[in-house]
mmCIF file of C-alpha atoms and ligand atoms in Angstrom:
data_model
loop_
_atom_site.group_PDB
_atom_site.id
_atom_site.type_symbol
_atom_site.label_atom_id
_atom_site.label_comp_id
_atom_site.label_asym_id
_atom_site.label_seq_id
_atom_site.Cartn_x
_atom_site.Cartn_y
_atom_site.Cartn_z
ATOM 1 C CA MET A 1 0.000 0.000 0.000
ATOM 2 C CA THR A 2 1.422 3.438 -0.918
ATOM 3 C CA ASP A 3 1.682 6.189 1.700
ATOM 4 C CA ALA A 4 -1.000 8.155 -0.121
ATOM 5 C CA HIS A 5 -3.300 5.151 -0.111
ATOM 6 C CA ALA A 6 -2.646 4.562 3.579
ATOM 7 C CA ASP A 7 -3.422 8.235 4.281
ATOM 8 C CA ASP A 8 -6.696 7.953 2.355
ATOM 9 C CA GLU A 9 -7.575 4.783 4.252
ATOM 10 C CA GLY A 10 -6.797 6.443 7.559
ATOM 11 C CA ALA A 11 -8.878 9.504 6.702
ATOM 12 C CA ALA A 12 -11.812 7.351 5.579
ATOM 13 C CA TRP A 13 -11.546 5.301 8.773
ATOM 14 C CA ALA A 14 -11.568 8.441 10.918
ATOM 15 C CA THR A 15 -14.521 9.916 9.021
ATOM 16 C CA ASP A 16 -16.601 6.742 9.402
ATOM 17 C CA VAL A 17 -15.756 6.230 13.066
ATOM 18 C CA ARG A 18 -16.418 9.901 13.901
ATOM 19 C CA ALA A 19 -19.833 9.881 12.258
ATOM 20 C CA ALA A 20 -20.879 6.622 13.892
ATOM 21 C CA LEU A 21 -19.635 7.664 17.335
ATOM 22 C CA LEU A 22 -21.366 11.044 17.277
ATOM 23 C CA ALA A 23 -24.676 9.569 16.093
ATOM 24 C CA TRP A 24 -24.509 6.909 18.805
ATOM 25 C CA TYR A 25 -23.537 9.426 21.501
ATOM 26 C CA ASP A 26 -26.484 11.686 20.639
ATOM 27 C CA LEU A 27 -28.823 8.771 21.300
ATOM 28 C CA SER A 28 -27.046 6.979 24.143
ATOM 29 C CA ALA A 29 -25.156 9.487 26.290
ATOM 30 C CA ARG A 30 -25.974 9.321 29.975
ATOM 31 C CA ASP A 31 -27.358 12.485 31.531
ATOM 32 C CA LEU A 32 -24.566 13.361 33.968
ATOM 33 C CA PRO A 33 -24.408 16.610 35.955
ATOM 34 C CA TRP A 34 -21.140 17.787 34.407
ATOM 35 C CA ARG A 35 -22.559 17.288 30.933
ATOM 36 C CA ARG A 36 -25.139 20.005 31.543
ATOM 37 C CA THR A 37 -22.486 22.723 31.507
ATOM 38 C CA ARG A 38 -19.559 23.854 29.427
ATOM 39 C CA ASP A 39 -18.057 25.921 32.196
ATOM 40 C CA PRO A 40 -14.325 25.037 31.948
ATOM 41 C CA TYR A 41 -13.917 25.080 35.729
ATOM 42 C CA ALA A 42 -16.808 22.610 36.173
ATOM 43 C CA VAL A 43 -15.369 20.366 33.449
ATOM 44 C CA TRP A 44 -11.998 20.531 35.193
ATOM 45 C CA VAL A 45 -13.461 19.578 38.594
ATOM 46 C CA SER A 46 -15.434 16.674 37.109
ATOM 47 C CA GLU A 47 -12.486 15.313 35.152
ATOM 48 C CA VAL A 48 -10.212 15.404 38.187
ATOM 49 C CA MET A 49 -12.825 13.621 40.297
ATOM 50 C CA LEU A 50 -13.437 10.993 37.610
ATOM 51 C CA GLN A 51 -9.789 9.946 37.494
ATOM 52 C CA GLN A 52 -9.606 6.452 39.052
ATOM 53 C CA THR A 53 -13.160 6.795 40.355
ATOM 54 C CA ARG A 54 -16.522 5.466 39.202
ATOM 55 C CA VAL A 55 -19.170 7.821 37.810
ATOM 56 C CA ASP A 56 -21.790 6.771 40.398
ATOM 57 C CA THR A 57 -19.384 7.548 43.223
ATOM 58 C CA VAL A 58 -18.407 10.910 41.784
ATOM 59 C CA ILE A 59 -21.904 12.370 41.209
ATOM 60 C CA PRO A 60 -22.758 13.327 44.830
ATOM 61 C CA TYR A 61 -19.204 14.552 45.488
ATOM 62 C CA TYR A 62 -19.273 16.692 42.352
ATOM 63 C CA GLU A 63 -22.617 18.237 43.254
ATOM 64 C CA ARG A 64 -21.568 19.046 46.830
ATOM 65 C CA PHE A 65 -18.182 20.374 45.709
ATOM 66 C CA MET A 66 -19.664 22.645 43.044
ATOM 67 C CA ALA A 67 -22.301 23.934 45.459
ATOM 68 C CA ARG A 68 -19.591 24.829 47.973
ATOM 69 C CA PHE A 69 -16.911 26.013 45.514
ATOM 70 C CA PRO A 70 -18.802 27.125 42.379
ATOM 71 C CA THR A 71 -15.915 29.182 40.935
ATOM 72 C CA PRO A 72 -12.111 29.081 40.902
ATOM 73 C CA GLU A 73 -12.180 32.138 43.184
ATOM 74 C CA ARG A 74 -14.250 30.345 45.827
ATOM 75 C CA LEU A 75 -12.034 27.286 45.676
ATOM 76 C CA ALA A 76 -8.848 29.352 45.758
ATOM 77 C CA ALA A 77 -10.034 31.235 48.844
ATOM 78 C CA ALA A 78 -10.885 28.069 50.813
ATOM 79 C CA PRO A 79 -8.515 26.608 53.425
ATOM 80 C CA GLU A 80 -7.011 23.277 52.366
ATOM 81 C CA ASP A 81 -8.786 21.494 55.225
ATOM 82 C CA ASP A 82 -12.168 22.548 53.805
ATOM 83 C CA VAL A 83 -11.219 21.271 50.350
ATOM 84 C CA LEU A 84 -9.964 17.942 51.698
ATOM 85 C CA GLY A 85 -13.078 17.692 53.865
ATOM 86 C CA MET A 86 -15.274 17.954 50.763
ATOM 87 C CA TRP A 87 -13.097 15.282 49.120
ATOM 88 C CA SER A 88 -13.173 13.015 52.160
ATOM 89 C CA GLY A 89 -13.910 9.419 51.109
ATOM 90 C CA LEU A 90 -13.229 9.990 47.413
ATOM 91 C CA GLY A 91 -9.586 8.901 47.721
ATOM 92 C CA TYR A 92 -6.476 9.934 45.814
ATOM 93 C CA TYR A 93 -6.307 13.154 47.823
ATOM 94 C CA ARG A 94 -3.353 14.490 45.890
ATOM 95 C CA ARG A 95 -5.900 15.281 43.175
ATOM 96 C CA ALA A 96 -7.773 17.608 45.525
ATOM 97 C CA ARG A 97 -4.649 19.414 46.649
ATOM 98 C CA MET A 98 -3.482 19.900 43.061
ATOM 99 C CA LEU A 99 -6.916 21.142 41.982
ATOM 100 C CA HIS A 100 -6.837 23.599 44.873
ATOM 101 C CA ARG A 101 -3.377 24.818 43.863
ATOM 102 C CA GLY A 102 -4.519 24.993 40.244
ATOM 103 C CA ALA A 103 -7.495 27.180 41.171
ATOM 104 C CA ARG A 104 -5.193 29.513 43.097
ATOM 105 C CA GLU A 105 -2.966 29.820 40.051
ATOM 106 C CA VAL A 106 -5.948 30.476 37.763
ATOM 107 C CA VAL A 107 -7.011 33.299 40.069
ATOM 108 C CA ALA A 108 -3.510 34.714 40.495
ATOM 109 C CA ARG A 109 -2.410 34.504 36.853
ATOM 110 C CA TYR A 110 -5.567 34.511 34.762
ATOM 111 C CA GLY A 111 -8.036 36.594 36.768
ATOM 112 C CA GLY A 112 -10.125 33.520 37.633
ATOM 113 C CA GLU A 113 -10.624 32.415 34.010
ATOM 114 C CA VAL A 114 -9.410 28.930 33.069
ATOM 115 C CA PRO A 115 -6.961 29.623 30.220
ATOM 116 C CA ARG A 116 -7.978 28.777 26.647
ATOM 117 C CA GLU A 117 -4.506 27.941 25.361
ATOM 118 C CA PRO A 118 -3.541 24.277 25.892
ATOM 119 C CA GLU A 119 0.036 25.143 26.920
ATOM 120 C CA ASP A 120 -1.280 27.456 29.648
ATOM 121 C CA ARG A 121 -3.734 24.809 30.875
ATOM 122 C CA ARG A 122 -1.064 22.142 30.952
ATOM 123 C CA ALA A 123 1.180 24.384 33.028
ATOM 124 C CA LEU A 124 -1.428 24.406 35.831
ATOM 125 C CA PRO A 125 -0.730 22.132 38.826
ATOM 126 C CA GLY A 126 -2.252 18.686 38.345
ATOM 127 C CA VAL A 127 -3.373 19.318 34.748
ATOM 128 C CA GLY A 128 -1.818 16.749 32.442
ATOM 129 C CA ARG A 129 -2.382 16.041 28.800
ATOM 130 C CA TYR A 130 -5.654 14.215 29.465
ATOM 131 C CA THR A 131 -7.290 16.869 31.664
ATOM 132 C CA ALA A 132 -6.113 19.680 29.387
ATOM 133 C CA GLY A 133 -7.643 17.866 26.412
ATOM 134 C CA ALA A 134 -10.929 17.323 28.224
ATOM 135 C CA ILE A 135 -11.243 20.997 29.181
ATOM 136 C CA GLY A 136 -10.122 22.167 25.732
ATOM 137 C CA SER A 137 -12.475 19.973 23.737
ATOM 138 C CA ILE A 138 -15.550 20.016 25.999
ATOM 139 C CA ALA A 139 -15.465 23.595 27.271
ATOM 140 C CA PHE A 140 -13.660 25.443 24.465
ATOM 141 C CA ASP A 141 -14.678 23.308 21.471
ATOM 142 C CA ARG A 142 -11.069 22.862 20.416
ATOM 143 C CA PRO A 143 -9.892 19.730 18.562
ATOM 144 C CA GLU A 144 -7.694 18.545 21.421
ATOM 145 C CA PRO A 145 -7.359 14.774 21.829
ATOM 146 C CA LEU A 146 -7.527 12.847 25.069
ATOM 147 C CA VAL A 147 -6.695 9.290 26.053
ATOM 148 C CA ASP A 148 -7.848 7.835 29.359
ATOM 149 C CA GLY A 149 -8.278 4.158 30.271
ATOM 150 C CA ASN A 150 -11.590 3.821 28.432
ATOM 151 C CA VAL A 151 -10.342 5.558 25.298
ATOM 152 C CA ALA A 152 -7.114 3.530 25.288
ATOM 153 C CA ARG A 153 -9.127 0.311 25.406
ATOM 154 C CA VAL A 154 -11.483 1.365 22.603
ATOM 155 C CA LEU A 155 -8.692 2.580 20.334
ATOM 156 C CA ALA A 156 -6.431 -0.402 21.011
ATOM 157 C CA ARG A 157 -9.277 -2.663 19.912
ATOM 158 C CA LEU A 158 -10.418 -0.563 16.957
ATOM 159 C CA ARG A 159 -6.843 -0.469 15.628
ATOM 160 C CA ALA A 160 -5.728 -3.871 16.989
ATOM 161 C CA ILE A 161 -2.774 -2.272 18.770
ATOM 162 C CA ASP A 162 -1.073 -5.233 20.414
ATOM 163 C CA THR A 163 1.856 -3.619 22.221
ATOM 164 C CA PRO A 164 1.477 -3.127 26.004
ATOM 165 C CA LEU A 165 -0.340 -0.066 27.349
ATOM 166 C CA GLY A 166 1.982 2.455 28.924
ATOM 167 C CA ARG A 167 4.833 1.758 26.509
ATOM 168 C CA GLY A 168 6.076 4.693 24.487
ATOM 169 C CA ASP A 169 5.151 3.330 21.050
ATOM 170 C CA THR A 170 1.679 2.302 22.258
ATOM 171 C CA GLU A 171 0.998 5.703 23.790
ATOM 172 C CA ARG A 172 2.158 7.490 20.625
ATOM 173 C CA ALA A 173 -0.134 5.337 18.478
ATOM 174 C CA LEU A 174 -3.137 5.891 20.789
ATOM 175 C CA TRP A 175 -2.683 9.661 20.936
ATOM 176 C CA ALA A 176 -2.201 9.812 17.153
ATOM 177 C CA ASP A 177 -5.484 7.943 16.599
ATOM 178 C CA ALA A 178 -7.270 10.107 19.183
ATOM 179 C CA ALA A 179 -5.920 13.230 17.424
ATOM 180 C CA ALA A 180 -7.100 11.944 14.031
ATOM 181 C CA LEU A 181 -10.596 11.342 15.367
ATOM 182 C CA VAL A 182 -11.068 14.605 17.239
ATOM 183 C CA ARG A 183 -10.422 16.785 14.173
ATOM 184 C CA GLY A 184 -13.732 18.139 12.946
ATOM 185 C CA GLU A 185 -16.961 19.447 14.386
ATOM 186 C CA ARG A 186 -18.047 18.826 17.985
ATOM 187 C CA PRO A 187 -14.678 17.708 19.371
ATOM 188 C CA GLY A 188 -16.006 17.656 22.929
ATOM 189 C CA ALA A 189 -18.875 15.333 22.008
ATOM 190 C CA LEU A 190 -16.480 13.116 20.055
ATOM 191 C CA ASN A 191 -14.112 12.729 23.003
ATOM 192 C CA GLN A 192 -16.996 12.040 25.354
ATOM 193 C CA ALA A 193 -18.420 9.508 22.891
ATOM 194 C CA LEU A 194 -15.135 7.588 22.916
ATOM 195 C CA MET A 195 -15.115 7.550 26.716
ATOM 196 C CA GLU A 196 -18.787 6.625 26.883
ATOM 197 C CA LEU A 197 -18.307 3.762 24.436
ATOM 198 C CA GLY A 198 -15.533 2.396 26.649
ATOM 199 C CA ALA A 199 -17.700 2.733 29.748
ATOM 200 C CA LEU A 200 -20.917 1.263 28.355
ATOM 201 C CA VAL A 201 -20.152 -0.969 25.346
ATOM 202 C CA CYS A 202 -16.473 -1.696 24.798
ATOM 203 C CA THR A 203 -16.024 -2.716 28.408
ATOM 204 C CA LYS A 204 -12.962 -4.284 29.950
ATOM 205 C CA THR A 205 -14.122 -7.858 30.363
ATOM 206 C CA ALA A 206 -17.117 -8.277 28.059
ATOM 207 C CA PRO A 207 -17.255 -5.980 25.016
ATOM 208 C CA ARG A 208 -20.766 -5.903 23.560
ATOM 209 C CA CYS A 209 -19.703 -5.923 19.937
ATOM 210 C CA ASP A 210 -23.231 -6.761 18.736
ATOM 211 C CA ARG A 211 -24.353 -3.344 20.052
ATOM 212 C CA CYS A 212 -21.282 -1.380 19.008
ATOM 213 C CA PRO A 213 -21.733 1.552 16.600
ATOM 214 C CA VAL A 214 -18.206 1.157 15.191
ATOM 215 C CA ALA A 215 -18.152 -2.635 14.887
ATOM 216 C CA SER A 216 -17.786 -2.463 11.105
ATOM 217 C CA ARG A 217 -14.535 -0.508 11.576
ATOM 218 C CA CYS A 218 -13.114 -2.589 14.408
ATOM 219 C CA GLU A 219 -9.928 -4.494 13.598
ATOM 220 C CA ALA A 220 -9.961 -6.508 16.851
ATOM 221 C CA LEU A 221 -13.472 -7.774 16.064
ATOM 222 C CA ARG A 222 -12.450 -8.655 12.515
ATOM 223 C CA LEU A 223 -9.480 -10.610 13.842
ATOM 224 C CA GLY A 224 -11.435 -12.187 16.699
ATOM 225 C CA ARG A 225 -9.061 -10.566 19.230
ATOM 226 C CA GLY A 226 -11.433 -8.306 21.149
ATOM 227 C CA GLY A 227 -11.002 -10.302 24.355
ATOM 228 C CA GLU A 228 -7.197 -10.202 24.367
ATOM 229 C CA LEU A 229 -6.707 -6.494 23.629
ATOM 230 C CA PRO A 230 -5.472 -4.193 24.913
ATOM 231 C CA VAL A 231 -2.297 -5.817 26.221
ATOM 232 C CA PRO A 232 -2.085 -4.637 29.851
ATOM 233 C CA ARG A 233 0.874 -2.659 31.082
ATOM 234 C CA ALA A 234 3.528 -4.572 32.987
ATOM 235 C CA ARG A 235 3.044 -3.907 36.701
ATOM 236 C CA ARG A 236 5.357 -4.439 39.606
ATOM 237 C CA PRO A 237 3.808 -6.333 42.514
ATOM 238 C CA PRO A 238 2.585 -3.862 45.144
ATOM 239 C CA ARG A 239 4.966 -3.076 48.005
ATOM 240 C CA ARG A 240 3.828 -4.299 51.429
ATOM 241 C CA VAL A 241 4.003 -1.765 54.220
ATOM 242 C CA GLU A 242 3.553 -2.549 57.925
ATOM 243 C CA LEU A 243 2.086 0.365 59.868
ATOM 244 C CA VAL A 244 1.020 0.951 63.422
ATOM 245 C CA ALA A 245 -1.693 3.496 64.277
ATOM 246 C CA VAL A 246 -2.979 4.688 67.645
ATOM 247 C CA ARG A 247 -6.396 6.035 68.510
ATOM 248 C CA LEU A 248 -5.693 8.548 71.247
ATOM 249 C CA GLY A 249 -9.007 9.570 72.685
ATOM 250 C CA ARG A 250 -10.524 11.672 75.382
ATOM 251 C CA PRO A 251 -14.280 11.979 75.990
ATOM 252 C CA GLY A 252 -16.026 12.803 72.707
ATOM 253 C CA GLU A 253 -12.776 13.545 70.878
ATOM 254 C CA VAL A 254 -9.947 11.880 69.031
ATOM 255 C CA TRP A 255 -6.405 13.079 68.437
ATOM 256 C CA LEU A 256 -5.574 13.526 64.764
ATOM 257 C CA THR A 257 -2.316 14.424 63.128
ATOM 258 C CA ARG A 258 -1.767 15.691 59.634
ATOM 259 C CA GLY A 259 0.154 13.050 57.705
ATOM 260 C CA GLU A 260 3.214 13.733 55.639
ATOM 261 C CA GLY A 261 4.690 11.929 52.658
ATOM 262 C CA ALA A 262 3.147 10.062 49.759
ATOM 263 C CA LEU A 263 1.095 7.675 51.888
ATOM 264 C CA PHE A 264 -0.828 10.246 53.893
ATOM 265 C CA GLY A 265 -0.415 13.392 51.825
ATOM 266 C CA GLY A 266 -1.679 16.096 54.155
ATOM 267 C CA LEU A 267 -4.789 14.339 55.402
ATOM 268 C CA TRP A 268 -5.803 14.227 59.031
ATOM 269 C CA GLY A 269 -5.526 10.750 60.533
ATOM 270 C CA LEU A 270 -4.585 8.741 63.597
ATOM 271 C CA PRO A 271 -0.927 9.023 64.609
ATOM 272 C CA THR A 272 0.701 6.404 62.393
ATOM 273 C CA VAL A 273 4.249 5.166 61.888
ATOM 274 C CA GLU A 274 5.859 2.519 59.719
ATOM 275 C CA ARG A 275 7.087 -0.385 61.824
ATOM 276 C CA GLY A 276 10.835 -0.782 61.826
ATOM 277 C CA PRO A 277 12.467 -4.186 61.122
ATOM 278 C CA GLY A 278 12.044 -6.350 64.250
ATOM 279 C CA GLU A 279 10.254 -3.570 66.103
ATOM 280 C CA ARG A 280 7.423 -4.723 68.376
ATOM 281 C CA PRO A 281 4.058 -3.225 67.385
ATOM 282 C CA VAL A 282 3.529 -1.789 70.859
ATOM 283 C CA ASP A 283 6.882 -0.007 70.698
ATOM 284 C CA ALA A 284 5.967 1.433 67.332
ATOM 285 C CA ALA A 285 2.658 2.564 68.873
ATOM 286 C CA ALA A 286 4.539 4.388 71.637
ATOM 287 C CA ARG A 287 6.711 5.975 68.954
ATOM 288 C CA ALA A 288 3.610 7.052 67.045
ATOM 289 C CA LEU A 289 2.460 8.968 70.120
ATOM 290 C CA GLY A 290 5.741 10.857 70.189
ATOM 291 C CA ASP A 291 6.169 13.116 73.181
ATOM 292 C CA HIS A 292 2.479 13.600 73.755
ATOM 293 C CA GLY A 293 2.111 13.927 77.525
ATOM 294 C CA GLY A 294 -0.374 12.339 79.933
ATOM 295 C CA VAL A 295 -1.173 9.320 77.822
ATOM 296 C CA ALA A 296 -2.014 5.727 78.759
ATOM 297 C CA LEU A 297 -1.415 3.291 75.913
ATOM 298 C CA ASP A 298 -3.257 -0.024 75.956
ATOM 299 C CA PRO A 299 -0.556 -2.603 75.117
ATOM 300 C CA ALA A 300 -3.066 -5.005 73.541
ATOM 301 C CA PRO A 301 -3.755 -4.181 69.878
ATOM 302 C CA CYS A 302 -7.371 -3.575 68.840
ATOM 303 C CA GLY A 303 -6.850 -5.490 65.603
ATOM 304 C CA THR A 304 -5.343 -5.149 62.144
ATOM 305 C CA ILE A 305 -6.639 -3.799 58.843
ATOM 306 C CA GLU A 306 -5.517 -4.535 55.300
ATOM 307 C CA HIS A 307 -5.813 -1.571 52.967
ATOM 308 C CA ALA A 308 -4.810 -1.357 49.311
ATOM 309 C CA LEU A 309 -3.423 1.785 47.723
ATOM 310 C CA THR A 310 -2.368 2.122 44.091
ATOM 311 C CA HIS A 311 1.237 1.069 44.579
ATOM 312 C CA CYS A 312 1.258 -0.668 47.932
ATOM 313 C CA ARG A 313 -0.681 -2.825 50.330
ATOM 314 C CA LEU A 314 -0.892 -1.581 53.884
ATOM 315 C CA ARG A 315 -1.246 -3.771 56.947
ATOM 316 C CA VAL A 316 -2.114 -1.552 59.889
ATOM 317 C CA THR A 317 -2.101 -2.694 63.516
ATOM 318 C CA ALA A 318 -4.272 -0.424 65.628
ATOM 319 C CA PHE A 319 -3.864 0.441 69.314
ATOM 320 C CA SER A 320 -5.831 2.672 71.608
ATOM 321 C CA ALA A 321 -4.717 5.157 74.200
ATOM 322 C CA SER A 322 -6.452 7.629 76.436
ATOM 323 C CA ALA A 323 -5.454 11.157 77.292
ATOM 324 C CA ALA A 324 -6.210 13.215 80.341
ATOM 325 C CA SER A 325 -9.048 15.582 79.587
ATOM 326 C CA ALA A 326 -6.705 18.509 80.188
ATOM 327 C CA ALA A 327 -4.185 17.236 77.645
ATOM 328 C CA SER A 328 -3.672 19.633 74.783
ATOM 329 C CA PRO A 329 -1.494 19.809 71.697
ATOM 330 C CA PRO A 330 1.860 21.505 72.006
ATOM 331 C CA ALA A 331 1.412 25.245 71.617
ATOM 332 C CA GLY A 332 1.505 26.360 68.001
ATOM 333 C CA ASP A 333 1.406 22.844 66.538
ATOM 334 C CA ARG A 334 -0.850 23.089 63.513
ATOM 335 C CA ARG A 335 -0.224 19.500 62.480
ATOM 336 C CA ALA A 336 -1.996 17.826 65.409
ATOM 337 C CA ARG A 337 -5.188 18.473 67.343
ATOM 338 C CA PHE A 338 -8.140 16.918 69.106
ATOM 339 C CA VAL A 339 -11.184 16.740 66.841
ATOM 340 C CA ARG A 340 -14.724 16.187 68.070
ATOM 341 C CA LEU A 341 -16.039 12.827 66.889
ATOM 342 C CA ASP A 342 -19.181 14.488 65.569
ATOM 343 C CA ALA A 343 -17.071 16.930 63.513
ATOM 344 C CA LEU A 344 -14.941 14.363 61.684
ATOM 345 C CA ALA A 345 -16.878 14.920 58.474
ATOM 346 C CA GLU A 346 -15.623 18.519 58.389
ATOM 347 C CA VAL A 347 -11.952 17.560 58.162
ATOM 348 C CA GLY A 348 -10.377 15.512 55.409
ATOM 349 C CA VAL A 349 -9.925 11.974 56.688
ATOM 350 C CA SER A 350 -9.080 9.076 54.426
ATOM 351 C CA ALA A 351 -11.005 5.842 53.979
ATOM 352 C CA LEU A 352 -8.224 4.131 55.952
ATOM 353 C CA THR A 353 -8.727 6.498 58.885
ATOM 354 C CA GLN A 354 -12.467 5.831 58.794
ATOM 355 C CA LYS A 355 -11.783 2.084 58.930
ATOM 356 C CA LEU A 356 -9.368 2.524 61.833
ATOM 357 C CA LEU A 357 -11.826 4.684 63.744
ATOM 358 C CA ALA A 358 -14.490 2.004 63.286
ATOM 359 C CA LEU A 359 -12.089 -0.738 64.391
ATOM 360 C CA THR A 360 -11.034 1.122 67.524
ATOM 361 C CA ALA A 361 -14.438 2.600 68.381
ATOM 362 C CA ALA A 362 -15.226 -0.169 70.850
ATOM 363 C CA ARG A 363 -11.981 0.515 72.722
ATOM 364 C CA PRO A 364 -11.352 4.258 72.659
ATOM 365 C CA GLY A 365 -8.679 4.000 75.380
ATOM 366 C CA PRO A 366 -7.518 1.840 78.292
ATOM 367 C CA THR A 367 -10.203 3.013 80.668
ATOM 368 C CA ALA A 368 -12.263 -0.142 80.935
ATOM 369 C CA ALA A 369 -11.999 -2.202 84.085
ATOM 370 C CA GLY A 370 -9.290 -4.840 83.995
ATOM 371 C CA GLU A 371 -7.148 -3.226 81.323
ATOM 372 C CA ALA A 372 -3.583 -2.502 82.224
ATOM 373 C CA PRO A 373 -2.511 0.824 80.805
ATOM 374 C CA ARG A 374 1.072 1.451 79.800
ATOM 375 C CA ARG A 375 2.182 4.887 80.899
ATOM 376 C CA HIS A 376 3.637 6.878 78.077
ATOM 377 C CA GLY A 377 5.519 10.140 78.183
ATOM 378 C CA GLY A 378 4.619 13.319 80.055
ATOM 379 C CA SER A 379 3.568 13.755 83.635
ATOM 380 C CA ARG A 380 -0.173 14.346 83.509
ATOM 381 C CA THR A 381 -2.463 11.695 84.950
ATOM 382 C CA PRO A 382 -4.438 9.910 82.234
ATOM 383 C CA ALA A 383 -8.192 10.053 82.706
ATOM 384 C CA GLY A 384 -8.403 6.292 82.932
ATOM 385 C CA GLU A 385 -6.060 6.089 85.904
ATOM 386 C CA ARG A 386 -7.817 8.490 88.192
HETATM 387 S S1 SF4 B 1 -16.595 -3.952 18.028
HETATM 388 FE FE1 SF4 B 1 -16.328 -4.766 20.077
HETATM 389 S S2 SF4 B 1 -14.138 -4.661 20.499
HETATM 390 FE FE2 SF4 B 1 -14.549 -3.373 18.717
HETATM 391 S S3 SF4 B 1 -14.808 -1.316 19.572
HETATM 392 FE FE3 SF4 B 1 -16.845 -2.226 19.417
HETATM 393 S S4 SF4 B 1 -17.218 -3.193 21.420
HETATM 394 FE FE4 SF4 B 1 -15.026 -2.766 21.239
#
């Protein structure tokens, strides 16, 4: 086949697939809250929330978030705790912090208007090629391609791309096909049609080729390879991490610290440390409490929890401790505080913290009869020992 012939074939393929996708999308698109607007900020918020998260889960979060922070200015002006609180339970909290930083930059540099130029959008914190393409095509009607997991699956099957996802040559081929398709009218609808096809028809485990609008142009279907494509990316086995967490309570309250590092990323949670090699869990628990004074640590663990993150599996052993009612955080420490149990929803706590709070709820501290508290640090008398 000559280059010119191949170009003609490619153009004809793109024209056919575009037309079929748009016609199907007009009939089949789900009515989702973020599809009722073309406000670039709303598109941005929805696309960030939808990363790694199911549509059904996102809908109530999106609606609450937009009601509370309807503009970049409102989001930029909010304290980070408020933003993380609204994100609480949605996971992948780095997304929320980057969105918050992005909104601040939009206000500071662009007067609160999400920039139209793709290079400016991609320079915003947390905005990669995918999110920039979603905002550009959906909100600004620009022919900017995007490739997410759904689109990669659809395109890999349509074109029978049989190199592993995530590899350079695969990514280049996927983005080139996405760019070829998005050229033309209604680029935002076209991109959303590709994503919708991946979500509803060309699904991961059971593609419904008999209901597919682009079946006649699908190379994987022609070759009988729909079930084996795309070739998944090579993954390393997840790292196992042993943690110890302590619920330090006093009546009606629990002590929370703001986590640092990739695992905890600025969220409020129980004092938690990684167990050292050969370290006894109870010693790690005492270490987690640091130099907090007036604390009685129950040496018997409350239990353990397994929790999976993207790149690691956590095994967390939980302890409980009680604090004297007069105990207070060190003066000026903004990374630790007692939080009322009925106000937990207002601070950003992770799903892991929620699980740990549930696990330790029955034993909020060594105050029950018969428990032998282990004195830890400080000189105040723990409530449970009086
Ligand atoms: S024909 Fe089947 S494999 Fe091909 S795009 Fe449609 S649903 Fe996917």
